[in-house]
N, CA, C and O atoms as a MOPAC input file, in Angstrom:
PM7 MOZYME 1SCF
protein

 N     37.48500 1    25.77400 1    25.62500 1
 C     37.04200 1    26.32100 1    24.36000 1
 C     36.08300 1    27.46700 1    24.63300 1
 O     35.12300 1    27.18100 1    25.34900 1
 N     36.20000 1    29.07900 1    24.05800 1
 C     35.28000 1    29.79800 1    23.95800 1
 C     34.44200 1    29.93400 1    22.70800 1
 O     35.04800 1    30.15300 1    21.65900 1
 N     33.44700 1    29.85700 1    22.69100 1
 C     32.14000 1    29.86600 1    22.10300 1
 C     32.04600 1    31.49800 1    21.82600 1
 O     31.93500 1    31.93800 1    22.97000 1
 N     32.03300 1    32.41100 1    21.10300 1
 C     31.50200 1    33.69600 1    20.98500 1
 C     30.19300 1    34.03100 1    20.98000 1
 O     29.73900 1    33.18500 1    20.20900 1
 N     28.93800 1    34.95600 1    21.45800 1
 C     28.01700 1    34.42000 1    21.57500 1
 C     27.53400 1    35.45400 1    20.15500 1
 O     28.20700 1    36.45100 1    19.89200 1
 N     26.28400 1    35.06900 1    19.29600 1
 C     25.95300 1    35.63200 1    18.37000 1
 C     25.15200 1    37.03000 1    18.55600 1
 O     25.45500 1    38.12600 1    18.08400 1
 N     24.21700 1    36.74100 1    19.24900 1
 C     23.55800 1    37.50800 1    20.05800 1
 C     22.92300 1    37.55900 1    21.43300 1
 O     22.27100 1    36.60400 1    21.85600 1
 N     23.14000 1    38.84200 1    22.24300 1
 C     22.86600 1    38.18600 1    24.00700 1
 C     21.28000 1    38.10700 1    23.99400 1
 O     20.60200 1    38.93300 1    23.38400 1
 N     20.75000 1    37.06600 1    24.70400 1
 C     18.90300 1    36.87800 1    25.09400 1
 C     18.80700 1    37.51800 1    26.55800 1
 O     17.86100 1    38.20700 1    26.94000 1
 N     19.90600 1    37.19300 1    27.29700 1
 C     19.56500 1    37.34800 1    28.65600 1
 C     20.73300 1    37.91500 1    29.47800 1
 O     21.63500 1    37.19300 1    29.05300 1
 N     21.29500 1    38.70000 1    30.34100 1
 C     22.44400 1    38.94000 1    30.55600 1
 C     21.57400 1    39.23900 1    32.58400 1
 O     20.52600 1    39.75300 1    32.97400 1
 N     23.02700 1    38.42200 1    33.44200 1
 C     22.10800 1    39.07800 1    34.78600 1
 C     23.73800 1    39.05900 1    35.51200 1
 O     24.70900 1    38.68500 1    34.85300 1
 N     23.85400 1    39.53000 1    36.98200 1
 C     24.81900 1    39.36500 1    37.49800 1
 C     24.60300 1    39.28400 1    38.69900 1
 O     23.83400 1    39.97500 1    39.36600 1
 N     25.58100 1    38.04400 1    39.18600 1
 C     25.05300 1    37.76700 1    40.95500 1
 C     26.86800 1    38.29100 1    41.62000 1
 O     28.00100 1    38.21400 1    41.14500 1
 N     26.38100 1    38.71800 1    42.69700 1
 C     27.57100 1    39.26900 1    43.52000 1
 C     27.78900 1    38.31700 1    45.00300 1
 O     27.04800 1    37.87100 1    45.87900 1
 N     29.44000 1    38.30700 1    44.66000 1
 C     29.55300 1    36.76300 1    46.22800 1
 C     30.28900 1    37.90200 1    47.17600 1
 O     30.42900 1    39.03100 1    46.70400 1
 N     30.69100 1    37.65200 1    48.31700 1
 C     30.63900 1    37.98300 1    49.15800 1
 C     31.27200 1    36.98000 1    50.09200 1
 O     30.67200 1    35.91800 1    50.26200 1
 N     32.59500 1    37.22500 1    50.81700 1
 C     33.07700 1    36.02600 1    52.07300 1
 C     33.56400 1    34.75900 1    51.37400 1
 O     34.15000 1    34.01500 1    52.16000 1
 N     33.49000 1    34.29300 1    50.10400 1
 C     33.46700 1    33.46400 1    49.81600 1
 C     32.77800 1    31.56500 1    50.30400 1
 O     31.63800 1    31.27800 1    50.66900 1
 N     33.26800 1    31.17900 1    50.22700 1
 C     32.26800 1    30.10500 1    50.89800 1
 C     31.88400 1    30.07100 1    52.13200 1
 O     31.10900 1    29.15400 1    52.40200 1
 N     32.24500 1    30.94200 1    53.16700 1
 C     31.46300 1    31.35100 1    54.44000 1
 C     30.78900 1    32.42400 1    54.03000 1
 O     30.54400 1    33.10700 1    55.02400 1
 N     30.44400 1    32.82400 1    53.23600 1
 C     29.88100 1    34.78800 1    52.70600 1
 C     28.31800 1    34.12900 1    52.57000 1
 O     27.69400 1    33.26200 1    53.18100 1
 N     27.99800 1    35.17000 1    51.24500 1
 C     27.01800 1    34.97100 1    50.72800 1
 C     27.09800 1    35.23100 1    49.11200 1
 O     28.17600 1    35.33000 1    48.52600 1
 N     26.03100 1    35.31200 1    48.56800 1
 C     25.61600 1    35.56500 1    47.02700 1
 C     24.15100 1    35.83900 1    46.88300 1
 O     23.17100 1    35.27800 1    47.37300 1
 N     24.25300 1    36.66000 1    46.23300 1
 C     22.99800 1    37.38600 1    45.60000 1
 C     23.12600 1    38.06800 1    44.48200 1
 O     24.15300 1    38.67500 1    44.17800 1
 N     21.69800 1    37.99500 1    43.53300 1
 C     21.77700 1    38.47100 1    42.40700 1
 C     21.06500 1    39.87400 1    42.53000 1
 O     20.35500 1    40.43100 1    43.36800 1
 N     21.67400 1    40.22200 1    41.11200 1
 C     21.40200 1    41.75200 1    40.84000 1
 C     19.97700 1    41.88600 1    40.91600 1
 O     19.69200 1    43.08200 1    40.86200 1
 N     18.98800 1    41.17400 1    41.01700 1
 C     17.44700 1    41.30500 1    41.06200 1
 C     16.95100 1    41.01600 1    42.62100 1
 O     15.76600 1    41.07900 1    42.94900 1
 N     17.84200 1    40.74800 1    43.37100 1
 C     17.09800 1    40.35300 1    44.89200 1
 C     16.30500 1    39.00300 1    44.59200 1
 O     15.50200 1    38.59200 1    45.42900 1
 N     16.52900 1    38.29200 1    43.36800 1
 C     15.52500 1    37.01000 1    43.41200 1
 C     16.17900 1    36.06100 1    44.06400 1
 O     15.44500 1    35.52000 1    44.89100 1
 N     17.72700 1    35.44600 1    44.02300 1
 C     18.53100 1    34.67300 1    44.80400 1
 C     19.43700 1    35.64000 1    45.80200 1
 O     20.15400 1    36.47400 1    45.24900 1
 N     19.43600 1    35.58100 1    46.92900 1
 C     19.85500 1    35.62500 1    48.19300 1
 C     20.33400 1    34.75100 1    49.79300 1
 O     20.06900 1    34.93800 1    50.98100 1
 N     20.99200 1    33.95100 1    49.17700 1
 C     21.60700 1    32.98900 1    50.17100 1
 C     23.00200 1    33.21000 1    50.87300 1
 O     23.84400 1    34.06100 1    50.58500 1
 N     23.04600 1    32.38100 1    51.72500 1
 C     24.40700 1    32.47300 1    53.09500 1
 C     24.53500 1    31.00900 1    52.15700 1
 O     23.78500 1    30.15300 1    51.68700 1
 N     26.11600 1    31.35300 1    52.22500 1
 C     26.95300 1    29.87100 1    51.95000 1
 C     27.97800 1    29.30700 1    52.96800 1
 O     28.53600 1    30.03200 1    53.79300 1
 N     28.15800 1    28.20100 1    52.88200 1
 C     28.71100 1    27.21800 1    53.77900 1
 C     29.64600 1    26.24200 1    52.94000 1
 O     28.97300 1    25.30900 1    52.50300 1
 N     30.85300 1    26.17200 1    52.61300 1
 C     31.64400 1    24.72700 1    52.08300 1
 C     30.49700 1    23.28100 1    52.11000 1
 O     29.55600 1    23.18000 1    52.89800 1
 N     30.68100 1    22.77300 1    51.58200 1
 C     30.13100 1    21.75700 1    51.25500 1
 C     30.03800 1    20.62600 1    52.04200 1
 O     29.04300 1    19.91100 1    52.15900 1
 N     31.64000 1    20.42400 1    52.83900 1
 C     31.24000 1    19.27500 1    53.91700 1
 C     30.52800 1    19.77600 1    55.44900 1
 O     30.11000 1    18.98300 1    56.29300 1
 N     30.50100 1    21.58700 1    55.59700 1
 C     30.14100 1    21.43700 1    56.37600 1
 C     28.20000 1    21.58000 1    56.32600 1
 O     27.65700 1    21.77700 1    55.23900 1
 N     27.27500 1    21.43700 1    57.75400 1
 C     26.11200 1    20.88700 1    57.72000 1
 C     25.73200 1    22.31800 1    58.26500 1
 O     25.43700 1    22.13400 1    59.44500 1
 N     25.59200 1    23.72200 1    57.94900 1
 C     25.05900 1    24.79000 1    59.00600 1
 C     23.21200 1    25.30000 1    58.19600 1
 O     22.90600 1    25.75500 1    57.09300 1
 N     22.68400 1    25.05400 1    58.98900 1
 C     21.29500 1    25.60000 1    58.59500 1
 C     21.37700 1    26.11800 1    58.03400 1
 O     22.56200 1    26.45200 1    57.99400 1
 N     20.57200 1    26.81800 1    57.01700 1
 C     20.13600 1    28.12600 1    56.09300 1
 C     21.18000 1    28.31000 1    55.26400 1
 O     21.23200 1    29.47800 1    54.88000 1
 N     22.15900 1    27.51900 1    54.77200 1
 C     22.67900 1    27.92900 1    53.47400 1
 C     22.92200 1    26.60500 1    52.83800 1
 O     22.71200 1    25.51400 1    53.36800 1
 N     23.43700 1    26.84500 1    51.51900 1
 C     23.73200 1    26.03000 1    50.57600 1
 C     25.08400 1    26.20000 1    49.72500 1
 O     25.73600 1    27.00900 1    50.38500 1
 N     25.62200 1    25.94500 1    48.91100 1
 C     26.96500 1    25.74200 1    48.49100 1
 C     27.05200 1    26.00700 1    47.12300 1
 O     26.21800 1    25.76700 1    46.25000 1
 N     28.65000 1    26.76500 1    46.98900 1
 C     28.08800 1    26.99700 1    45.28100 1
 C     27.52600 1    25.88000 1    44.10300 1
 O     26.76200 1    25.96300 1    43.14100 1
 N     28.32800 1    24.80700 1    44.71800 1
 C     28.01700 1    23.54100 1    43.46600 1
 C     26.91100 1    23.30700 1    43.51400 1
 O     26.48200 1    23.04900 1    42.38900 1
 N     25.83800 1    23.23700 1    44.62100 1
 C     24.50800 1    22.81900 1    44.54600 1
 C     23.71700 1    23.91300 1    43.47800 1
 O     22.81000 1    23.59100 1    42.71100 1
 N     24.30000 1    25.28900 1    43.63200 1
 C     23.88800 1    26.22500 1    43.05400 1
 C     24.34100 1    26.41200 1    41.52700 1
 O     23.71500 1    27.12300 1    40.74100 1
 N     25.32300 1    25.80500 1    41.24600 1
 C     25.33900 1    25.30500 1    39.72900 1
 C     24.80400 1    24.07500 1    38.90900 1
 O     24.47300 1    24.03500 1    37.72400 1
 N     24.81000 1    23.01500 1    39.92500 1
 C     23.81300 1    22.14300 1    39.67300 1
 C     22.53200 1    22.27600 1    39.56800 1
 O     21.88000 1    21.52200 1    38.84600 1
 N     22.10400 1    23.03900 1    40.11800 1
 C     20.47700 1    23.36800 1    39.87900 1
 C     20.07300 1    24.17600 1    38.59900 1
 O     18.94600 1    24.11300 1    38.11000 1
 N     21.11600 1    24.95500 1    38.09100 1
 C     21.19600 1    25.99400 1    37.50600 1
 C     21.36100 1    25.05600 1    35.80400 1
 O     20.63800 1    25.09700 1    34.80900 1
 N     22.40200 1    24.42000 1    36.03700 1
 C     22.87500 1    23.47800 1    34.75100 1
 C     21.69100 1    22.62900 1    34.56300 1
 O     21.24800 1    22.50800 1    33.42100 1
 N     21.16000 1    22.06400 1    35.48500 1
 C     20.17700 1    20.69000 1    35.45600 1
 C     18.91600 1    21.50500 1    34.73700 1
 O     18.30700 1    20.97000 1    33.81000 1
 N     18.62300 1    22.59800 1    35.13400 1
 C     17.09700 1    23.82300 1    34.28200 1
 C     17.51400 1    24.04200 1    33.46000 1
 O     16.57900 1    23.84800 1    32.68300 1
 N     18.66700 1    24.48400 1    32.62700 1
 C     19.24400 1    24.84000 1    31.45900 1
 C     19.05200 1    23.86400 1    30.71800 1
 O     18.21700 1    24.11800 1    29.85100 1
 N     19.60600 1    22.49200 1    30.66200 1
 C     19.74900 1    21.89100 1    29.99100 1
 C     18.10100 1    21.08200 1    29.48700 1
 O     17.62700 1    20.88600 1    28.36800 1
 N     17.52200 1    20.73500 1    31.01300 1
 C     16.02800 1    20.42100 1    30.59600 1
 C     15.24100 1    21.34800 1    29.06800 1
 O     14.64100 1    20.90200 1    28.09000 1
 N     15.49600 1    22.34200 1    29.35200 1
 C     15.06800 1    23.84000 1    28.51100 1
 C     15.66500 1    23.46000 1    26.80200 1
 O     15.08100 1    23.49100 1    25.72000 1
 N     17.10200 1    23.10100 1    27.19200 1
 C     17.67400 1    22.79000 1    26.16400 1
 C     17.32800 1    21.33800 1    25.33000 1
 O     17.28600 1    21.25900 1    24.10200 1
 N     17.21400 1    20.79900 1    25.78300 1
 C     16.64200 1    19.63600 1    25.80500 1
 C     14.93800 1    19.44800 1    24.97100 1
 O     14.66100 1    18.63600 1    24.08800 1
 N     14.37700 1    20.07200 1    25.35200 1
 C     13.11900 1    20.36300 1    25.47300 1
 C     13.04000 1    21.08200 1    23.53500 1
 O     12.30500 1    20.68900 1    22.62800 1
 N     14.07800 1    22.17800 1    23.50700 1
 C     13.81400 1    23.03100 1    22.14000 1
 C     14.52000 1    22.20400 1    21.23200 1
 O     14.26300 1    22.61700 1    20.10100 1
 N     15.34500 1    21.16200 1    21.18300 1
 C     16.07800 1    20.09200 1    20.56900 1
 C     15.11600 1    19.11300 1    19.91500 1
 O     14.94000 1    18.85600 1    18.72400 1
 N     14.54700 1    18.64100 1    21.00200 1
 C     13.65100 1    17.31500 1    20.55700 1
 C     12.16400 1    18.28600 1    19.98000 1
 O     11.19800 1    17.54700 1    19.79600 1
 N     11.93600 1    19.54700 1    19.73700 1
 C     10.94100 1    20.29400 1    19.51700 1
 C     11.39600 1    20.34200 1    17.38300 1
 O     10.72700 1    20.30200 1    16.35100 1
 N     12.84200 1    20.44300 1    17.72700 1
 C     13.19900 1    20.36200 1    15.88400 1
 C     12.72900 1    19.21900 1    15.49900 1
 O     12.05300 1    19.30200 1    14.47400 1
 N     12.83900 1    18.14600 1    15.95600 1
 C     12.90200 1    16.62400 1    15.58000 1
 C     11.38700 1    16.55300 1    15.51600 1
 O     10.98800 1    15.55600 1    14.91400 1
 N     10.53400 1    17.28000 1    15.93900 1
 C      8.67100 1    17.00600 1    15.89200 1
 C      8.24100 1    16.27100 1    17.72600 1
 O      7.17800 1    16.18500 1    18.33900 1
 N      9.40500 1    15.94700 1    18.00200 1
 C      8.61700 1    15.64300 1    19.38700 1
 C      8.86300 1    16.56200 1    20.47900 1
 O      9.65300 1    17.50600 1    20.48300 1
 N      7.80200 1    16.02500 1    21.75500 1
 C      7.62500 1    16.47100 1    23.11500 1
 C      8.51600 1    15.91000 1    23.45700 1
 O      8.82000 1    14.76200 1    23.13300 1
 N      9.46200 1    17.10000 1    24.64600 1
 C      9.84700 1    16.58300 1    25.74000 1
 C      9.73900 1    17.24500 1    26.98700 1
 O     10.68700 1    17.24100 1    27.77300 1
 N      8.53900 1    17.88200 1    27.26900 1
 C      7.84800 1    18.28700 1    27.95500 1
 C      7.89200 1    17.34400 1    30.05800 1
 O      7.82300 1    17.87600 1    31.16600 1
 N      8.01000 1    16.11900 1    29.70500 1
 C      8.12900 1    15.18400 1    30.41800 1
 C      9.62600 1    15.02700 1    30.86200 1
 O      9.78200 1    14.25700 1    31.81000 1
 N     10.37500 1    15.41600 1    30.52300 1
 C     11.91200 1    15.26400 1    30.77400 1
 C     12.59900 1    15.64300 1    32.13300 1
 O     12.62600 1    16.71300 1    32.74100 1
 N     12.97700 1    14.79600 1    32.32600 1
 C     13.26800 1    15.35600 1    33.99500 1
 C     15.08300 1    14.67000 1    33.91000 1
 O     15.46700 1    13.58200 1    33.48200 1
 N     15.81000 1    15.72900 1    34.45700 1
 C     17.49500 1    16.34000 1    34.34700 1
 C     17.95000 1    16.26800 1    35.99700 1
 O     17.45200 1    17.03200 1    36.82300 1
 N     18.89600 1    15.30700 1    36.32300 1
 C     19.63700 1    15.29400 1    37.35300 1
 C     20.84500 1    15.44000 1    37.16500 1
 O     21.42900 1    14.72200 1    36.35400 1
 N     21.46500 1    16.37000 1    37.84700 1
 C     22.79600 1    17.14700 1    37.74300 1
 C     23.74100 1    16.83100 1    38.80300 1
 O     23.80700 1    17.31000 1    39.93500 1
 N     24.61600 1    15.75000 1    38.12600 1
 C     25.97900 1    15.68400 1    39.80400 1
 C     26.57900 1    16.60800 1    39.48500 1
 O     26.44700 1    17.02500 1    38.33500 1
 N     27.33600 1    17.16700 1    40.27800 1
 C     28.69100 1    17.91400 1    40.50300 1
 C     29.24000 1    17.87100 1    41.50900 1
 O     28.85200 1    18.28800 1    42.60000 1
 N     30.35300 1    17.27800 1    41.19700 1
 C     31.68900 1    16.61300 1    42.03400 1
 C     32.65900 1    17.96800 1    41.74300 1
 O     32.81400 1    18.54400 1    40.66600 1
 N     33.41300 1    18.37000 1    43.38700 1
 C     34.32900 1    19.28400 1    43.34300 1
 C     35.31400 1    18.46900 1    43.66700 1
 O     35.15300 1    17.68600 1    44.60300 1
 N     36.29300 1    18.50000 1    43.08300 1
 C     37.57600 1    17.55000 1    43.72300 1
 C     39.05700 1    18.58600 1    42.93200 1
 O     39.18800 1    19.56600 1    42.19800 1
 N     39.88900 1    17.63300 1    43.63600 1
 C     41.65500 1    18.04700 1    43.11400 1
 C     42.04500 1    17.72000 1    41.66100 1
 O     41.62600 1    16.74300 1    41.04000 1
 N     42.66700 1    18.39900 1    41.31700 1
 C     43.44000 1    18.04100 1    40.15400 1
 C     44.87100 1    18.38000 1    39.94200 1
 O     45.57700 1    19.01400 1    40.72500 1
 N     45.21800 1    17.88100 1    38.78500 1
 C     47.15500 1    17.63100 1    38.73400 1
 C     47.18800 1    19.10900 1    38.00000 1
 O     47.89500 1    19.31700 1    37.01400 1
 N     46.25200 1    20.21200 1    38.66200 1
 C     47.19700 1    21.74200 1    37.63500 1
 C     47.38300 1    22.74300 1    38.44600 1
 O     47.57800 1    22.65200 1    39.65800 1
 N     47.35200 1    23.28200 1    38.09400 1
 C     48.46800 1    24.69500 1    39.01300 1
 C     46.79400 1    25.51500 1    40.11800 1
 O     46.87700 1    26.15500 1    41.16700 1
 N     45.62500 1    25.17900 1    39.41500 1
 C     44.79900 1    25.65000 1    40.02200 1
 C     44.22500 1    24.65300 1    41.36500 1
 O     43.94300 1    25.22000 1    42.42100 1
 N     44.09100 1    23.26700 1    41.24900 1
 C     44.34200 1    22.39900 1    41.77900 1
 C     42.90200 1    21.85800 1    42.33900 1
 O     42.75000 1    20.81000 1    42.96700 1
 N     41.97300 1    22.70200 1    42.01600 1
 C     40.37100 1    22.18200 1    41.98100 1
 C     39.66400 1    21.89100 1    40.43200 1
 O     40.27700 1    22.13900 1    39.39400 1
 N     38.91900 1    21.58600 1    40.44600 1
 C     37.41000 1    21.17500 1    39.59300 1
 C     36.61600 1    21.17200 1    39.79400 1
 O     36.15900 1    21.21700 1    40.93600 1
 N     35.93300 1    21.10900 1    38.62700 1
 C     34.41700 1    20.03200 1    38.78600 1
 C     34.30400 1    19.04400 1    38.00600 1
 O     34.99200 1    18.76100 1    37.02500 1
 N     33.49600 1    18.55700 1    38.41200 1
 C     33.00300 1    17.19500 1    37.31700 1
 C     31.59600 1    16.98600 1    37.48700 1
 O     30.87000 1    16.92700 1    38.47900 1
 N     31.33800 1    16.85500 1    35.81500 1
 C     29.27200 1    17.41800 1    36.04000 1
 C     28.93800 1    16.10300 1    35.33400 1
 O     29.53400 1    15.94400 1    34.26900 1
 N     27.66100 1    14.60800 1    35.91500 1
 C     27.42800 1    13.84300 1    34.97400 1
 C     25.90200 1    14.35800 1    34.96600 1
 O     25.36100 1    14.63500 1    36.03600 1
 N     25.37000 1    14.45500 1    34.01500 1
 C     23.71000 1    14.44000 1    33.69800 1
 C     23.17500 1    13.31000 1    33.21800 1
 O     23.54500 1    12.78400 1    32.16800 1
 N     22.27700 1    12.87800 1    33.95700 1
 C     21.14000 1    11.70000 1    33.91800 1
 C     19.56800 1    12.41900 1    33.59800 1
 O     18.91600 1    13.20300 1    34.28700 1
 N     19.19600 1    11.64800 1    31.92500 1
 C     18.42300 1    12.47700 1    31.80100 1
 C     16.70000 1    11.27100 1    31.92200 1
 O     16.63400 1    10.40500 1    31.05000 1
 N     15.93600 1    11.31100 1    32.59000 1
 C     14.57400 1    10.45000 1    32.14600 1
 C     13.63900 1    10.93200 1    31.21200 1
 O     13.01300 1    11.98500 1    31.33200 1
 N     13.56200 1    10.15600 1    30.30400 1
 C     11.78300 1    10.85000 1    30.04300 1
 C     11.22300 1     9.81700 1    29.32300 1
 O     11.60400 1     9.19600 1    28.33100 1
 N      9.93000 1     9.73900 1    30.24500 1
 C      9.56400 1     8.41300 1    30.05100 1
 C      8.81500 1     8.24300 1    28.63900 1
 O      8.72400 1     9.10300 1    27.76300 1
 N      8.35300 1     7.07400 1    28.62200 1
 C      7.78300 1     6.52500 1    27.17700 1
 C      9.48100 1     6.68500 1    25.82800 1
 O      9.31400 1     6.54600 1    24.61600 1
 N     10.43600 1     6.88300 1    26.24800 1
 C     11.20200 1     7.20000 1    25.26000 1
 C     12.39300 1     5.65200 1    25.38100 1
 O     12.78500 1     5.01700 1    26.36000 1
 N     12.62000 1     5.52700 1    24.12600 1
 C     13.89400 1     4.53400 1    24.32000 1
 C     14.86400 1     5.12000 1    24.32200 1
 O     14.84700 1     6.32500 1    24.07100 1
 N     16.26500 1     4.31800 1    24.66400 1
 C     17.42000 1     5.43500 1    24.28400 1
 C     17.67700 1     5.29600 1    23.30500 1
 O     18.13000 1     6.33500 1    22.82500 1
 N     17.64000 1     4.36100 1    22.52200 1
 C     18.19600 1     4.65400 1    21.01200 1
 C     17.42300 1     5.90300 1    20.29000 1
 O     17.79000 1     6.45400 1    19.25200 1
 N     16.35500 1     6.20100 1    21.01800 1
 C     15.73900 1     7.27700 1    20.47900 1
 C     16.05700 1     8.73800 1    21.00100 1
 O     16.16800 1     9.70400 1    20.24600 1
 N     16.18200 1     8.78900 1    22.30200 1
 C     16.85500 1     9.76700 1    23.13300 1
 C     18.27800 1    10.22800 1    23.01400 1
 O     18.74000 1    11.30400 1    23.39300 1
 N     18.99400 1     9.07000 1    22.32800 1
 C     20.75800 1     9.60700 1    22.28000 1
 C     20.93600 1    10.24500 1    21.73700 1
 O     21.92000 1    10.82700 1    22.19400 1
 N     20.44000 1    10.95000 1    20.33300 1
 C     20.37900 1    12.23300 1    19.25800 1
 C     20.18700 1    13.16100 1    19.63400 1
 O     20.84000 1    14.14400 1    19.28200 1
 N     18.63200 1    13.24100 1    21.01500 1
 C     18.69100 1    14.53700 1    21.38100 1
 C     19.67900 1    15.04000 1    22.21000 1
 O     20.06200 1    16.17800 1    21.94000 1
 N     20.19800 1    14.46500 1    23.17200 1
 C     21.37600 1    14.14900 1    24.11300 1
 C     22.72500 1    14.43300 1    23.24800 1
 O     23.51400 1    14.94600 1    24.04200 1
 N     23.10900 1    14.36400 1    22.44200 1
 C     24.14000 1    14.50000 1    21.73200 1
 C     23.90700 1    15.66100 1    20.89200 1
 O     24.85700 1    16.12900 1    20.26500 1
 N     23.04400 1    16.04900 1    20.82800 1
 C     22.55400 1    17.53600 1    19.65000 1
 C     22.55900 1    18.85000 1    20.65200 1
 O     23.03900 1    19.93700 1    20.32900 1
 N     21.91700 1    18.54900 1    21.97200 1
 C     22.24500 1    19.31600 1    23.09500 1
 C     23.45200 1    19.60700 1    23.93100 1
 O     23.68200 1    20.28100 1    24.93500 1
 N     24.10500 1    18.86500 1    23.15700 1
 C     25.59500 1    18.49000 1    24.38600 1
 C     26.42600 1    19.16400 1    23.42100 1
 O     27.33000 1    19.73200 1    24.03400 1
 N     26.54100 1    19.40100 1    21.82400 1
 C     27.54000 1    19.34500 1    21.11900 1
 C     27.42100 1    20.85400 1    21.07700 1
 O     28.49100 1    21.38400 1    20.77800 1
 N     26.23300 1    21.85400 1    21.33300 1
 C     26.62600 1    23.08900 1    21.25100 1
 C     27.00200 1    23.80100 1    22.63900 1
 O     27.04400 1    25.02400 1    22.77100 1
 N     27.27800 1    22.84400 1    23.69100 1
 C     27.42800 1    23.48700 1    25.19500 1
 C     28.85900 1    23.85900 1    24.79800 1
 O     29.42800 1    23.22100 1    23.91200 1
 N     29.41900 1    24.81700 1    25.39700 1
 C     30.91900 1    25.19300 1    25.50300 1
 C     31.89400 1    24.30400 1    26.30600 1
 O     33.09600 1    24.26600 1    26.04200 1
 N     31.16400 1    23.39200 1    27.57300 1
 C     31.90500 1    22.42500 1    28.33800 1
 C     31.66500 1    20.99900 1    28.30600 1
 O     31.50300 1    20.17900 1    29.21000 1
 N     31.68900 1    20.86500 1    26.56300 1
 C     30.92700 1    19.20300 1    26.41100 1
 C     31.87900 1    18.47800 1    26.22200 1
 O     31.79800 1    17.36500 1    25.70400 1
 N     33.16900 1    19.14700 1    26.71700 1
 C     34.16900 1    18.11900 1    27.34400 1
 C     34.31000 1    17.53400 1    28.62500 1
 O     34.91400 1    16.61000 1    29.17000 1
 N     33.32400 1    18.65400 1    28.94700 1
 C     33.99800 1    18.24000 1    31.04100 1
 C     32.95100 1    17.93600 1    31.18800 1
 O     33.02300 1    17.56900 1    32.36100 1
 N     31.39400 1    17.70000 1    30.74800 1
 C     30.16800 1    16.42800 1    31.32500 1
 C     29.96000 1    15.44400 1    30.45300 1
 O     30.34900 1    15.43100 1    29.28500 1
 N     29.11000 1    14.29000 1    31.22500 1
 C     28.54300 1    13.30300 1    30.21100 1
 C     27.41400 1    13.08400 1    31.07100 1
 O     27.11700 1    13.09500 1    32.26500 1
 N     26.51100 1    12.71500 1    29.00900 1
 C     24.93100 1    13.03200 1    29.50500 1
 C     24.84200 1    11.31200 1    29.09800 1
 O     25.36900 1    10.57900 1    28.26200 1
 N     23.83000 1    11.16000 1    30.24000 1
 C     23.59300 1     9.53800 1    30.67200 1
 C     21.58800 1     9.91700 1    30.01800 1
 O     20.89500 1    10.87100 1    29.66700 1
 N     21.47800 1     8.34100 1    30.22400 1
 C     19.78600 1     8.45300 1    30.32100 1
 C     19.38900 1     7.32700 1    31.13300 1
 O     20.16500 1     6.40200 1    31.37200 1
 N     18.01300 1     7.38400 1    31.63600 1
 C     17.53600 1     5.67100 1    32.07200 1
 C     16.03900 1     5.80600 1    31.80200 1
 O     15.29200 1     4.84300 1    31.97300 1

């Protein structure tokens, strides 16, 4: 599903390079890393999925955060763990991902937390392909 956006806040662009033996860096010199595939172990780099996981897991905290801000509360305390699983699939492209988010924040129940979790999830463009957990 595409989402059209109403108006842009932020627009940036990172450039790859070699592909998963290359590198990536953004148009600002702020991210600059050597990448490596995922099963393998080589010093000094990291992998794209870790690099979307980190990326999704701050987004959504953020998101998260201006959600439960409508409702009158803090979630200032909220802390967002991001899997992402690359694996096969039955289509002509023949990879994925698969993203689950586990969200904490303490002092909260979930019956109280599942609204914000579901109010944040329903305007993402891929709130088919994750599910947001809590504990």
């Amino acid at each position: 599903m595409t989402v059209p956006l109403t108006r842009s806040l932020y627009r940036t662009t990172a450039h790859a390079a070699g592909g998963r033996t290359g590198s990536v860096r953004t148009e600002d010199g702020r991210v600059d890393v050597r990448l490596a595939p995922p099963r393998k172990n080589v010093p000094g780099t990291t992998n794209p999925e870790q690099l979307f996981a980190a990326g999704f897991a701050a987004c959504f905290t953020s998101a998260l955060a201006e959600v439960a801000a409508e409702f009158g509360a803090d979630a200032s305390a909220a802390r967002v763990a991001c899997e992402v699983q690359l694996g096969t699939t039955d289509t002509p492209a023949g990879y994925g991902l698969a993203v689950a988010l586990t969200v904490s924040l303490p002092g909260w129940r979930a019956a109280d937390l599942q609204p914000l979790l579901h109010r944040g999830t329903r305007s993402a463009p891929t709130r088919r392909q994750y599910a947001a957990t809590y504990r």
